[in-house]
Coordinates of C-alpha atoms and ligand atoms in Angstrom, one line a residue:
M1270 CA 40.7 13.1 22.0
R1271 CA 38.2 14.1 24.6
T1272 CA 38.7 17.8 25.6
H1273 CA 36.5 18.7 28.5
W1274 CA 34.2 21.6 27.6
R1275 CA 35.0 23.6 30.7
E1276 CA 38.5 24.2 29.5
V1277 CA 37.2 25.5 26.2
A1278 CA 34.5 27.6 27.9
L1279 CA 37.2 29.2 29.9
L1280 CA 39.1 30.2 26.7
A1281 CA 35.8 31.6 25.3
T1282 CA 35.3 33.7 28.5
L1283 CA 38.8 35.0 28.3
A1284 CA 38.2 35.9 24.6
G1285 CA 35.1 37.9 25.7
V1286 CA 37.1 39.7 28.5
L1287 CA 39.8 40.5 26.0
G1288 CA 37.3 42.2 23.7
C1289 CA 36.9 39.6 20.9
A1290 CA 33.1 39.2 21.6
P1291 CA 30.6 41.7 20.4
T1292 CA 29.6 44.2 23.1
T1293 CA 27.1 46.4 21.5
D1294 CA 24.3 44.1 20.3
P1295 CA 22.0 42.8 23.0
P1296 CA 22.1 39.0 23.2
S1297 CA 19.4 37.3 21.3
L1298 CA 17.8 34.0 22.4
A1299 CA 20.0 32.2 19.9
D1300 CA 23.2 33.5 21.5
H1301 CA 24.5 31.3 24.2
R1302 CA 25.5 32.9 27.4
L1303 CA 29.2 33.2 28.0
D1304 CA 29.0 30.9 31.0
D1305 CA 27.4 28.2 28.9
P1306 CA 29.7 25.8 27.1
P1307 CA 30.2 26.8 23.4
P1308 CA 27.6 25.0 21.3
A1309 CA 30.0 22.8 19.5
L1310 CA 31.2 21.4 22.7
S1311 CA 28.2 21.4 24.8
H1312 CA 27.0 18.0 26.1
R1313 CA 23.4 16.9 26.5
P1314 CA 21.6 13.6 26.5
G1315 CA 21.1 11.8 23.2
A1316 CA 17.5 11.4 22.3
A1317 CA 15.7 8.1 23.2
G1318 CA 14.6 7.7 19.5
I1319 CA 16.4 8.2 16.2
G1320 CA 13.6 10.5 14.9
D1321 CA 11.2 8.2 13.1
P1322 CA 7.9 9.7 14.0
D1323 CA 6.0 6.4 13.6
F1324 CA 8.4 4.6 16.0
P1325 CA 9.4 7.3 18.5
T1326 CA 11.6 5.2 20.7
D1327 CA 13.2 3.0 18.0
G1328 CA 16.9 3.7 17.5
N1329 CA 18.6 6.6 19.4
G1330 CA 19.9 10.1 18.8
G1331 CA 23.3 11.6 19.2
Y1332 CA 25.6 9.0 17.7
D1333 CA 26.2 6.9 14.6
V1334 CA 27.4 3.3 14.9
S1335 CA 30.1 2.1 12.5
H1336 CA 30.7 -1.4 13.9
Y1337 CA 29.2 -4.1 16.2
G1338 CA 31.4 -6.8 17.6
L1339 CA 29.0 -9.4 19.0
V1340 CA 30.1 -12.2 21.3
V1341 CA 27.3 -14.5 22.0
D1342 CA 27.3 -17.8 24.0
Y1343 CA 24.0 -19.7 23.7
V1344 CA 22.8 -22.9 25.4
P1345 CA 19.7 -24.2 23.7
A1346 CA 18.8 -26.6 26.6
T1347 CA 18.5 -23.7 29.1
K1348 CA 17.8 -20.9 26.6
Q1349 CA 20.5 -18.9 28.4
L1350 CA 22.3 -16.3 26.3
K1351 CA 25.5 -14.6 27.5
G1352 CA 26.7 -11.7 25.5
V1353 CA 29.3 -9.0 25.2
T1354 CA 28.6 -6.3 22.6
T1355 CA 31.3 -3.9 21.6
I1356 CA 30.0 -0.9 19.7
K1357 CA 32.2 1.6 17.8
A1358 CA 30.4 4.8 17.2
A1359 CA 30.9 8.5 16.5
A1360 CA 29.1 11.2 18.4
T1361 CA 26.8 13.5 16.2
Q1362 CA 26.4 15.8 19.2
G1363 CA 28.1 16.4 22.5
L1364 CA 26.8 13.6 24.7
S1365 CA 26.3 13.7 28.5
R1366 CA 24.6 10.4 28.2
F1367 CA 23.1 8.2 25.4
N1368 CA 20.7 5.3 24.9
L1369 CA 20.9 1.9 23.4
D1370 CA 17.9 -0.3 22.6
L1371 CA 17.7 -3.6 24.6
A1372 CA 14.6 -5.6 25.5
G1373 CA 14.8 -7.9 28.6
L1374 CA 18.1 -9.5 29.5
K1375 CA 20.2 -8.3 32.4
V1376 CA 23.1 -5.9 31.9
S1377 CA 26.0 -6.5 34.3
G1378 CA 28.4 -3.8 33.1
V1379 CA 28.9 -1.0 30.6
R1380 CA 32.2 0.5 29.7
V1381 CA 32.8 3.6 27.5
D1382 CA 36.4 3.9 26.1
G1383 CA 37.5 1.3 28.7
A1384 CA 36.1 3.2 31.7
A1385 CA 33.2 1.9 33.8
A1386 CA 30.0 3.8 32.9
E1387 CA 26.7 4.2 34.8
F1388 CA 23.6 2.7 33.2
S1389 CA 19.9 2.4 33.9
R1390 CA 17.0 0.5 32.2
N1391 CA 13.6 1.9 31.3
G1392 CA 11.4 -0.2 29.1
D1393 CA 13.5 -1.1 26.0
E1394 CA 15.9 1.8 26.6
L1395 CA 19.4 1.2 28.1
T1396 CA 20.7 4.6 29.2
V1397 CA 24.5 4.9 29.5
T1398 CA 26.2 7.8 31.3
P1399 CA 29.9 7.7 30.6
A1400 CA 32.3 8.9 33.3
E1401 CA 33.4 11.7 31.0
P1402 CA 31.0 13.4 28.5
I1403 CA 31.7 12.6 24.9
D1404 CA 32.5 15.5 22.5
V1405 CA 30.7 16.0 19.3
R1406 CA 32.3 14.2 16.3
S1407 CA 34.6 12.1 18.6
R1408 CA 34.7 8.4 18.2
F1409 CA 34.0 6.2 21.2
T1410 CA 33.6 2.5 22.1
V1411 CA 30.9 1.0 24.2
K1412 CA 31.1 -2.4 25.7
V1413 CA 28.0 -4.0 27.2
T1414 CA 28.1 -7.2 29.1
Y1415 CA 24.7 -8.9 29.5
A1416 CA 22.9 -12.2 30.0
G1417 CA 19.5 -13.9 30.3
V1418 CA 16.8 -15.7 28.4
P1419 CA 15.8 -13.7 25.3
Q1420 CA 12.1 -13.0 24.8
A1421 CA 10.9 -12.7 21.3
E1422 CA 8.6 -9.8 20.2
K1423 CA 5.0 -10.6 19.3
D1424 CA 2.9 -8.4 17.1
S1425 CA -0.8 -8.8 16.7
A1426 CA -1.2 -7.1 13.4
N1427 CA 0.9 -9.0 10.8
L1428 CA 4.4 -9.6 12.0
G1429 CA 3.8 -12.7 14.2
T1430 CA 6.8 -13.6 16.4
Y1431 CA 10.1 -12.0 15.6
G1432 CA 13.5 -11.3 17.2
F1433 CA 15.4 -14.1 18.9
V1434 CA 13.1 -17.1 18.9
P1435 CA 14.4 -20.2 20.7
T1436 CA 14.0 -23.6 18.9
P1437 CA 14.5 -27.1 20.3
D1438 CA 18.0 -27.2 18.9
G1439 CA 19.0 -23.6 18.8
A1440 CA 17.4 -20.3 17.8
F1441 CA 15.7 -18.7 14.8
V1442 CA 16.7 -15.1 14.6
A1443 CA 14.7 -12.8 12.3
S1444 CA 14.4 -9.2 13.7
E1445 CA 12.4 -7.0 11.3
P1446 CA 11.4 -4.3 12.2
D1447 CA 12.7 -3.8 15.7
G1448 CA 13.6 -7.2 17.2
S1449 CA 17.4 -7.0 17.2
K1450 CA 17.1 -5.4 20.7
T1451 CA 15.8 -8.8 21.9
W1452 CA 19.3 -10.3 21.6
F1453 CA 21.9 -7.5 21.6
P1454 CA 22.1 -3.8 22.6
N1455 CA 22.1 -1.6 19.6
N1456 CA 20.8 1.4 17.7
D1457 CA 17.7 -0.5 16.6
H1458 CA 16.5 1.4 13.5
P1459 CA 17.5 1.0 9.8
A1460 CA 18.6 4.7 9.6
D1461 CA 21.9 3.6 11.3
K1462 CA 23.8 0.9 9.4
A1463 CA 27.1 -0.7 10.5
T1464 CA 29.5 -3.6 9.8
Y1465 CA 29.4 -6.7 12.1
D1466 CA 31.6 -9.4 13.6
F1467 CA 29.8 -12.3 15.3
K1468 CA 31.6 -14.7 17.6
I1469 CA 29.0 -17.3 18.5
T1470 CA 29.6 -20.1 20.9
V1471 CA 27.3 -23.1 20.9
P1472 CA 27.4 -26.7 22.2
A1473 CA 29.6 -28.8 19.9
G1474 CA 27.5 -30.4 17.2
V1475 CA 25.3 -27.2 16.9
T1476 CA 25.9 -25.0 13.9
A1477 CA 25.8 -21.2 14.3
L1478 CA 25.0 -19.2 11.1
A1479 CA 25.3 -15.4 10.8
N1480 CA 25.6 -12.8 8.1
G1481 CA 28.6 -12.5 5.8
E1482 CA 31.4 -15.0 5.7
L1483 CA 33.2 -17.3 8.2
V1484 CA 36.5 -15.9 9.4
G1485 CA 38.8 -18.9 9.9
K1486 CA 37.5 -22.4 10.8
P1487 CA 35.2 -22.9 13.8
T1488 CA 37.1 -23.8 16.9
T1489 CA 36.0 -26.5 19.4
A1490 CA 37.2 -26.6 23.1
G1491 CA 35.6 -28.0 26.2
G1492 CA 32.5 -29.3 24.3
K1493 CA 31.8 -25.9 22.8
T1494 CA 32.3 -24.6 19.3
T1495 CA 32.9 -21.0 18.4
Y1496 CA 32.0 -19.6 14.9
H1497 CA 33.3 -16.3 13.8
W1498 CA 31.3 -14.6 11.0
R1499 CA 31.9 -11.2 9.5
E1500 CA 29.6 -8.9 7.5
R1501 CA 31.9 -6.3 6.1
H1502 CA 29.3 -4.3 4.3
P1503 CA 27.0 -1.9 6.2
M1504 CA 23.9 -3.6 7.5
A1505 CA 20.7 -2.5 9.2
S1506 CA 20.3 -4.2 12.6
Y1507 CA 17.0 -5.8 11.7
L1508 CA 18.9 -7.9 9.1
A1509 CA 21.4 -9.3 11.6
T1510 CA 21.1 -13.0 12.5
A1511 CA 22.7 -15.6 14.7
T1512 CA 20.6 -18.6 13.7
M1513 CA 21.7 -21.8 15.5
G1514 CA 20.8 -25.4 15.4
K1515 CA 21.4 -28.7 13.6
F1516 CA 21.9 -27.9 9.9
D1517 CA 22.8 -29.6 6.7
L1518 CA 25.0 -27.4 4.7
R1519 CA 25.9 -27.0 1.0
E1520 CA 28.6 -24.5 0.1
G1521 CA 30.2 -23.4 -3.1
R1522 CA 29.8 -20.7 -5.7
T1523 CA 26.9 -19.7 -7.9
P1524 CA 27.4 -20.3 -11.6
G1525 CA 28.4 -16.6 -11.8
G1526 CA 31.1 -17.1 -9.1
I1527 CA 29.5 -15.6 -6.0
P1528 CA 30.3 -17.6 -2.8
E1529 CA 27.2 -19.3 -1.5
T1530 CA 26.1 -21.0 1.7
A1531 CA 22.8 -22.9 1.9
A1532 CA 21.7 -24.5 5.2
V1533 CA 18.6 -26.5 6.1
D1534 CA 17.3 -27.9 9.3
P1535 CA 17.5 -31.8 8.9
R1536 CA 13.7 -31.8 8.8
F1537 CA 14.1 -30.0 5.4
K1538 CA 16.9 -32.1 4.1
S1539 CA 15.2 -32.7 0.8
A1540 CA 14.9 -28.9 0.2
L1541 CA 18.7 -28.3 0.4
D1542 CA 19.7 -28.8 -3.2
K1543 CA 16.8 -26.7 -4.6
L1544 CA 17.5 -23.9 -2.1
Y1545 CA 21.2 -23.9 -3.1
T1546 CA 20.6 -24.2 -6.9
V1547 CA 17.7 -21.7 -7.1
S1548 CA 19.4 -19.2 -4.8
G1549 CA 22.5 -19.3 -6.9
E1550 CA 20.6 -18.9 -10.2
V1551 CA 18.4 -16.0 -8.8
T1552 CA 21.4 -14.2 -7.3
D1553 CA 23.2 -14.3 -10.7
Y1554 CA 20.1 -13.2 -12.6
W1555 CA 19.3 -10.3 -10.3
S1556 CA 23.0 -9.2 -10.6
K1557 CA 22.2 -8.6 -14.3
V1558 CA 18.8 -7.0 -13.9
F1559 CA 19.4 -4.9 -10.7
G1560 CA 23.2 -4.3 -11.0
P1561 CA 26.2 -6.0 -9.4
Y1562 CA 25.5 -8.1 -6.3
P1563 CA 26.2 -5.8 -3.3
F1564 CA 27.7 -8.4 -0.9
S1565 CA 30.4 -11.0 -0.7
S1566 CA 28.3 -14.1 -0.5
T1567 CA 24.7 -15.3 -1.0
G1568 CA 22.6 -18.2 0.2
G1569 CA 19.7 -19.0 2.5
I1570 CA 18.7 -20.8 5.6
V1571 CA 15.6 -23.0 6.3
D1572 CA 14.9 -23.4 10.0
D1573 CA 12.2 -25.5 11.7
F1574 CA 10.5 -22.7 13.5
A1575 CA 7.1 -22.4 11.8
A1576 CA 7.2 -18.6 11.5
G1577 CA 5.2 -18.7 8.3
Y1578 CA 7.4 -16.0 6.8
A1579 CA 10.8 -15.4 5.4
L1580 CA 13.2 -12.6 6.1
E1581 CA 15.8 -11.1 3.8
N1582 CA 18.7 -11.3 6.3
Q1583 CA 21.8 -9.9 4.6
T1584 CA 23.6 -12.5 2.5
K1585 CA 21.4 -15.3 4.1
P1586 CA 17.6 -15.0 3.9
L1587 CA 15.9 -17.0 6.5
Y1588 CA 12.8 -19.2 5.7
G1589 CA 10.7 -20.0 8.7
G1590 CA 9.5 -23.6 8.7
F1591 CA 8.9 -24.2 5.0
A1592 CA 10.7 -25.2 1.9
P1593 CA 10.7 -22.1 -0.2
D1594 CA 9.7 -22.0 -3.8
A1595 CA 11.5 -20.1 -6.5
S1596 CA 9.1 -17.1 -6.2
I1597 CA 9.9 -16.5 -2.5
I1598 CA 13.6 -17.0 -3.1
A1599 CA 13.4 -14.4 -5.9
H1600 CA 11.6 -12.1 -3.4
E1601 CA 14.1 -12.5 -0.5
L1602 CA 17.2 -12.2 -2.8
A1603 CA 15.7 -9.1 -4.6
H1604 CA 15.7 -7.6 -1.1
Q1605 CA 19.5 -7.9 -1.0
W1606 CA 19.4 -4.8 -3.4
F1607 CA 16.1 -3.3 -2.2
G1608 CA 16.2 -3.1 1.6
D1609 CA 19.6 -4.4 2.4
S1610 CA 22.0 -2.5 0.2
L1611 CA 19.5 0.4 -0.3
T1612 CA 17.9 0.9 3.1
I1613 CA 14.9 3.0 4.1
K1614 CA 15.4 5.9 6.4
R1615 CA 11.9 5.7 7.8
W1616 CA 9.5 2.8 8.0
K1617 CA 6.8 4.6 6.2
D1618 CA 8.8 4.1 2.9
L1619 CA 8.6 0.3 3.3
W1620 CA 7.1 -0.1 -0.2
L1621 CA 10.7 0.7 -1.5
N1622 CA 11.5 -2.8 0.0
E1623 CA 8.3 -4.8 -0.3
G1624 CA 6.9 -3.4 -3.5
F1625 CA 10.2 -3.9 -5.2
A1626 CA 10.7 -7.5 -3.9
T1627 CA 7.1 -8.4 -4.9
Y1628 CA 7.7 -6.9 -8.3
A1629 CA 10.8 -9.1 -8.5
E1630 CA 8.6 -12.1 -8.1
W1631 CA 6.7 -11.0 -11.1
L1632 CA 9.9 -10.4 -13.1
W1633 CA 11.0 -13.9 -12.1
S1634 CA 7.8 -15.4 -13.5
E1635 CA 8.2 -13.4 -16.7
H1636 CA 11.9 -14.5 -17.0
K1637 CA 10.8 -18.1 -16.6
G1638 CA 8.3 -17.7 -19.5
K1639 CA 5.3 -17.9 -17.2
R1640 CA 2.9 -15.0 -16.6
T1641 CA 4.4 -11.6 -17.4
A1642 CA 4.4 -8.9 -14.8
K1643 CA 1.9 -7.1 -16.9
A1644 CA -0.5 -10.0 -16.9
I1645 CA -0.2 -10.3 -13.1
F1646 CA -0.8 -6.5 -12.8
D1647 CA -3.9 -6.7 -15.1
E1648 CA -5.5 -9.4 -13.1
L1649 CA -5.0 -7.4 -9.9
H1650 CA -6.1 -4.2 -11.5
A1651 CA -9.4 -5.9 -12.4
Q1652 CA -10.2 -6.4 -8.8
P1653 CA -13.4 -4.4 -7.9
A1654 CA -13.0 -0.8 -6.6
T1655 CA -14.4 -2.1 -3.3
S1656 CA -11.5 -4.6 -2.8
P1657 CA -9.5 -3.9 0.3
I1658 CA -6.3 -3.6 -1.9
W1659 CA -7.5 -0.2 -3.0
A1660 CA -8.4 1.1 0.4
Y1661 CA -4.9 1.4 1.6
P1662 CA -2.4 3.5 -0.4
P1663 CA 1.0 1.9 -0.1
G1664 CA 3.2 5.0 -0.2
R1665 CA 2.9 5.5 3.5
A1666 CA 3.1 2.3 5.5
L1667 CA 1.1 2.6 8.8
P1668 CA 3.0 1.9 12.0
H1669 CA 0.3 -0.4 13.5
D1670 CA 0.0 -2.3 10.2
L1671 CA 3.5 -2.0 8.5
F1672 CA 3.4 -5.1 6.4
N1673 CA -0.1 -4.7 5.0
M1674 CA -0.7 -6.5 1.7
S1675 CA -1.1 -3.2 -0.1
V1676 CA 2.5 -2.3 0.7
Y1677 CA 3.5 -5.4 -1.2
T1678 CA 0.9 -5.8 -3.9
R1679 CA -0.1 -2.3 -4.8
G1680 CA 3.6 -1.2 -4.2
A1681 CA 4.5 -3.7 -7.0
M1682 CA 1.7 -2.5 -9.2
T1683 CA 3.1 1.0 -8.9
L1684 CA 6.3 -0.3 -10.5
Q1685 CA 4.4 -1.9 -13.4
A1686 CA 2.4 1.3 -13.9
L1687 CA 5.7 3.2 -14.0
R1688 CA 7.2 0.7 -16.5
D1689 CA 4.2 1.1 -18.8
A1690 CA 4.6 4.9 -18.6
I1691 CA 8.4 5.2 -19.2
G1692 CA 9.0 2.0 -21.3
D1693 CA 11.2 -1.0 -20.7
T1694 CA 14.5 0.5 -21.6
T1695 CA 14.2 3.5 -19.2
F1696 CA 12.5 1.4 -16.5
F1697 CA 15.4 -1.2 -16.3
K1698 CA 18.0 1.6 -16.5
L1699 CA 16.2 3.3 -13.6
L1700 CA 16.5 0.1 -11.5
Q1701 CA 20.2 -0.1 -12.2
D1702 CA 20.9 3.6 -11.6
W1703 CA 18.8 3.5 -8.4
T1704 CA 20.9 0.6 -6.9
A1705 CA 24.1 2.2 -8.1
A1706 CA 23.4 5.6 -6.8
H1707 CA 22.5 4.5 -3.3
R1708 CA 24.5 1.3 -2.9
Y1709 CA 25.1 0.6 0.9
G1710 CA 23.2 3.8 1.7
H1711 CA 19.7 5.1 2.5
V1712 CA 16.8 5.9 0.3
T1713 CA 13.4 7.8 0.4
T1714 CA 10.4 7.6 -1.9
D1715 CA 11.0 11.2 -3.0
E1716 CA 14.5 10.3 -4.2
F1717 CA 13.0 7.4 -6.2
I1718 CA 10.4 9.6 -7.8
A1719 CA 13.0 12.3 -8.6
L1720 CA 15.3 9.8 -10.3
A1721 CA 12.4 8.3 -12.3
E1722 CA 11.5 11.8 -13.5
R1723 CA 15.1 12.8 -14.4
L1724 CA 15.8 9.6 -16.4
S1725 CA 12.5 9.6 -18.2
G1726 CA 12.2 13.4 -18.7
K1727 CA 8.6 13.0 -17.7
D1728 CA 6.5 14.6 -15.0
L1729 CA 5.4 11.5 -13.1
S1730 CA 3.8 13.2 -10.1
K1731 CA 0.3 12.3 -11.1
L1732 CA 1.2 8.6 -11.6
F1733 CA 3.0 8.3 -8.3
D1734 CA 0.4 10.2 -6.4
A1735 CA -2.4 8.0 -7.8
W1736 CA -0.6 4.8 -7.1
L1737 CA 1.2 5.5 -3.8
F1738 CA -0.9 8.1 -2.0
Q1739 CA -4.6 8.0 -3.1
P1740 CA -7.0 5.7 -1.4
T1741 CA -9.0 4.9 -4.5
R1742 CA -8.2 2.5 -7.3
P1743 CA -6.0 4.3 -9.9
A1744 CA -7.6 4.5 -13.4
Ligands
LIG1034 N1 10.3 -8.6 5.1 C1 9.8 -9.9 5.1 C2 9.5 -10.2 3.6 O1 8.6 -9.7 3.1 C3 8.5 -10.1 5.9 C4 8.5 -9.8 7.3 C5 7.9 -8.7 7.9 C6 9.2 -10.4 8.4 N2 8.1 -8.7 9.2 C7 8.9 -9.6 9.6 C8 10.0 -11.4 8.5 C9 9.3 -10.0 10.8 C10 10.5 -11.8 9.8 C11 10.2 -11.0 10.9 O2 10.3 -10.9 3.0
LIG1035 ZN1 9.7 -8.9 1.5

């Protein structure tokens, strides 16, 4: 229900006249004036950013998205995308207007709860002014119709090209950290997770792959095929994908029984069986080490865009232009727990993703009877104090250099140092308790340290400070 504040303000004024309001104390600054709307129902613009100080305009304030319904029609030959995004959200404040993140593309219409809304564009911000303001805590639906040729983001530091990247036969879609705005309007920050439906229409013969599982069989009409995918677990927008192209598929279940989809661009046909088999084996093994698999399916996609990186897209990691070895598969699938199920609230805590996924590579090596995590740690620890790996403490990822090697390597070393300090039994119990306590939720570094201290009964502040926050090489 959407009660207009003026009606309520009138009631408040009457209450004042009738003597219910205090008359003796002079009003303080904190008191609102009687002719103002009552605070709980006042409406003001939602902030242009969600509150991550390192990325001030990423995400938006004032609402929380619960579901995205994406309808996308893409024509690889012209790179034209036509989209309708339906967003279900709840207002966390009274909203006179609010923002979505969207880069490029032309918006032709916005509706809020079915009524046409005004909108304007400013940089990557799409500002929506609904016909009626939205009350705090009320649920509302936003429908954005848009079209155009998506433009990928390019980062000069260490991200390369990301977002919606056209390929000759479709598109490679990997959006970390803030590239989902290159293909659909959204609250583009991991602090707001939501479930997704994807209805993707492509020329017949092209396969469209997204997160989660297929709903029904793809339907073909008039030379176009529509795929409906659904991710029913909360997902950060940077993990959403609609990767399209010619693909060879292998589908089934892991030995442990988890539904699995592996897909490779025909250029990587010979990599399909290994991708399928190793992804299944890794998913099952991590389910024992890290706790139950958080999602309803697993798998992976190899596309022919030579990104030179992989991304842990929820349920279907994406490998950009190479046949992945077991180590990187182990890394991306470890992210299904660390990053995807447990998601960071602020980018500065990125080591909770990358340090853990890198440590998982070492655990995989150890599991396979190759070098132990400790041996890998020792070799790295022996690097001279002047090595750049010690110059950059990983506990606070820097906005202009998020994916610095230290966040990965020294982040992983932090976990080995912790394992040495608390012992294997407590360490592996900690990993399981950590994933159980925050399943589908959000995490911070402080929460991890607190849990490690509680489970071990040790004061670990010196260890974490030395490994995560001090510039010099820890002893
Ligand atoms: N998170 C990815 C990994 O380590 C790497 C990555 C960083 C990335 N930024 C990206 C991938 C941008 C794709 C797009 O597994
Ligand atoms: Zn990673």
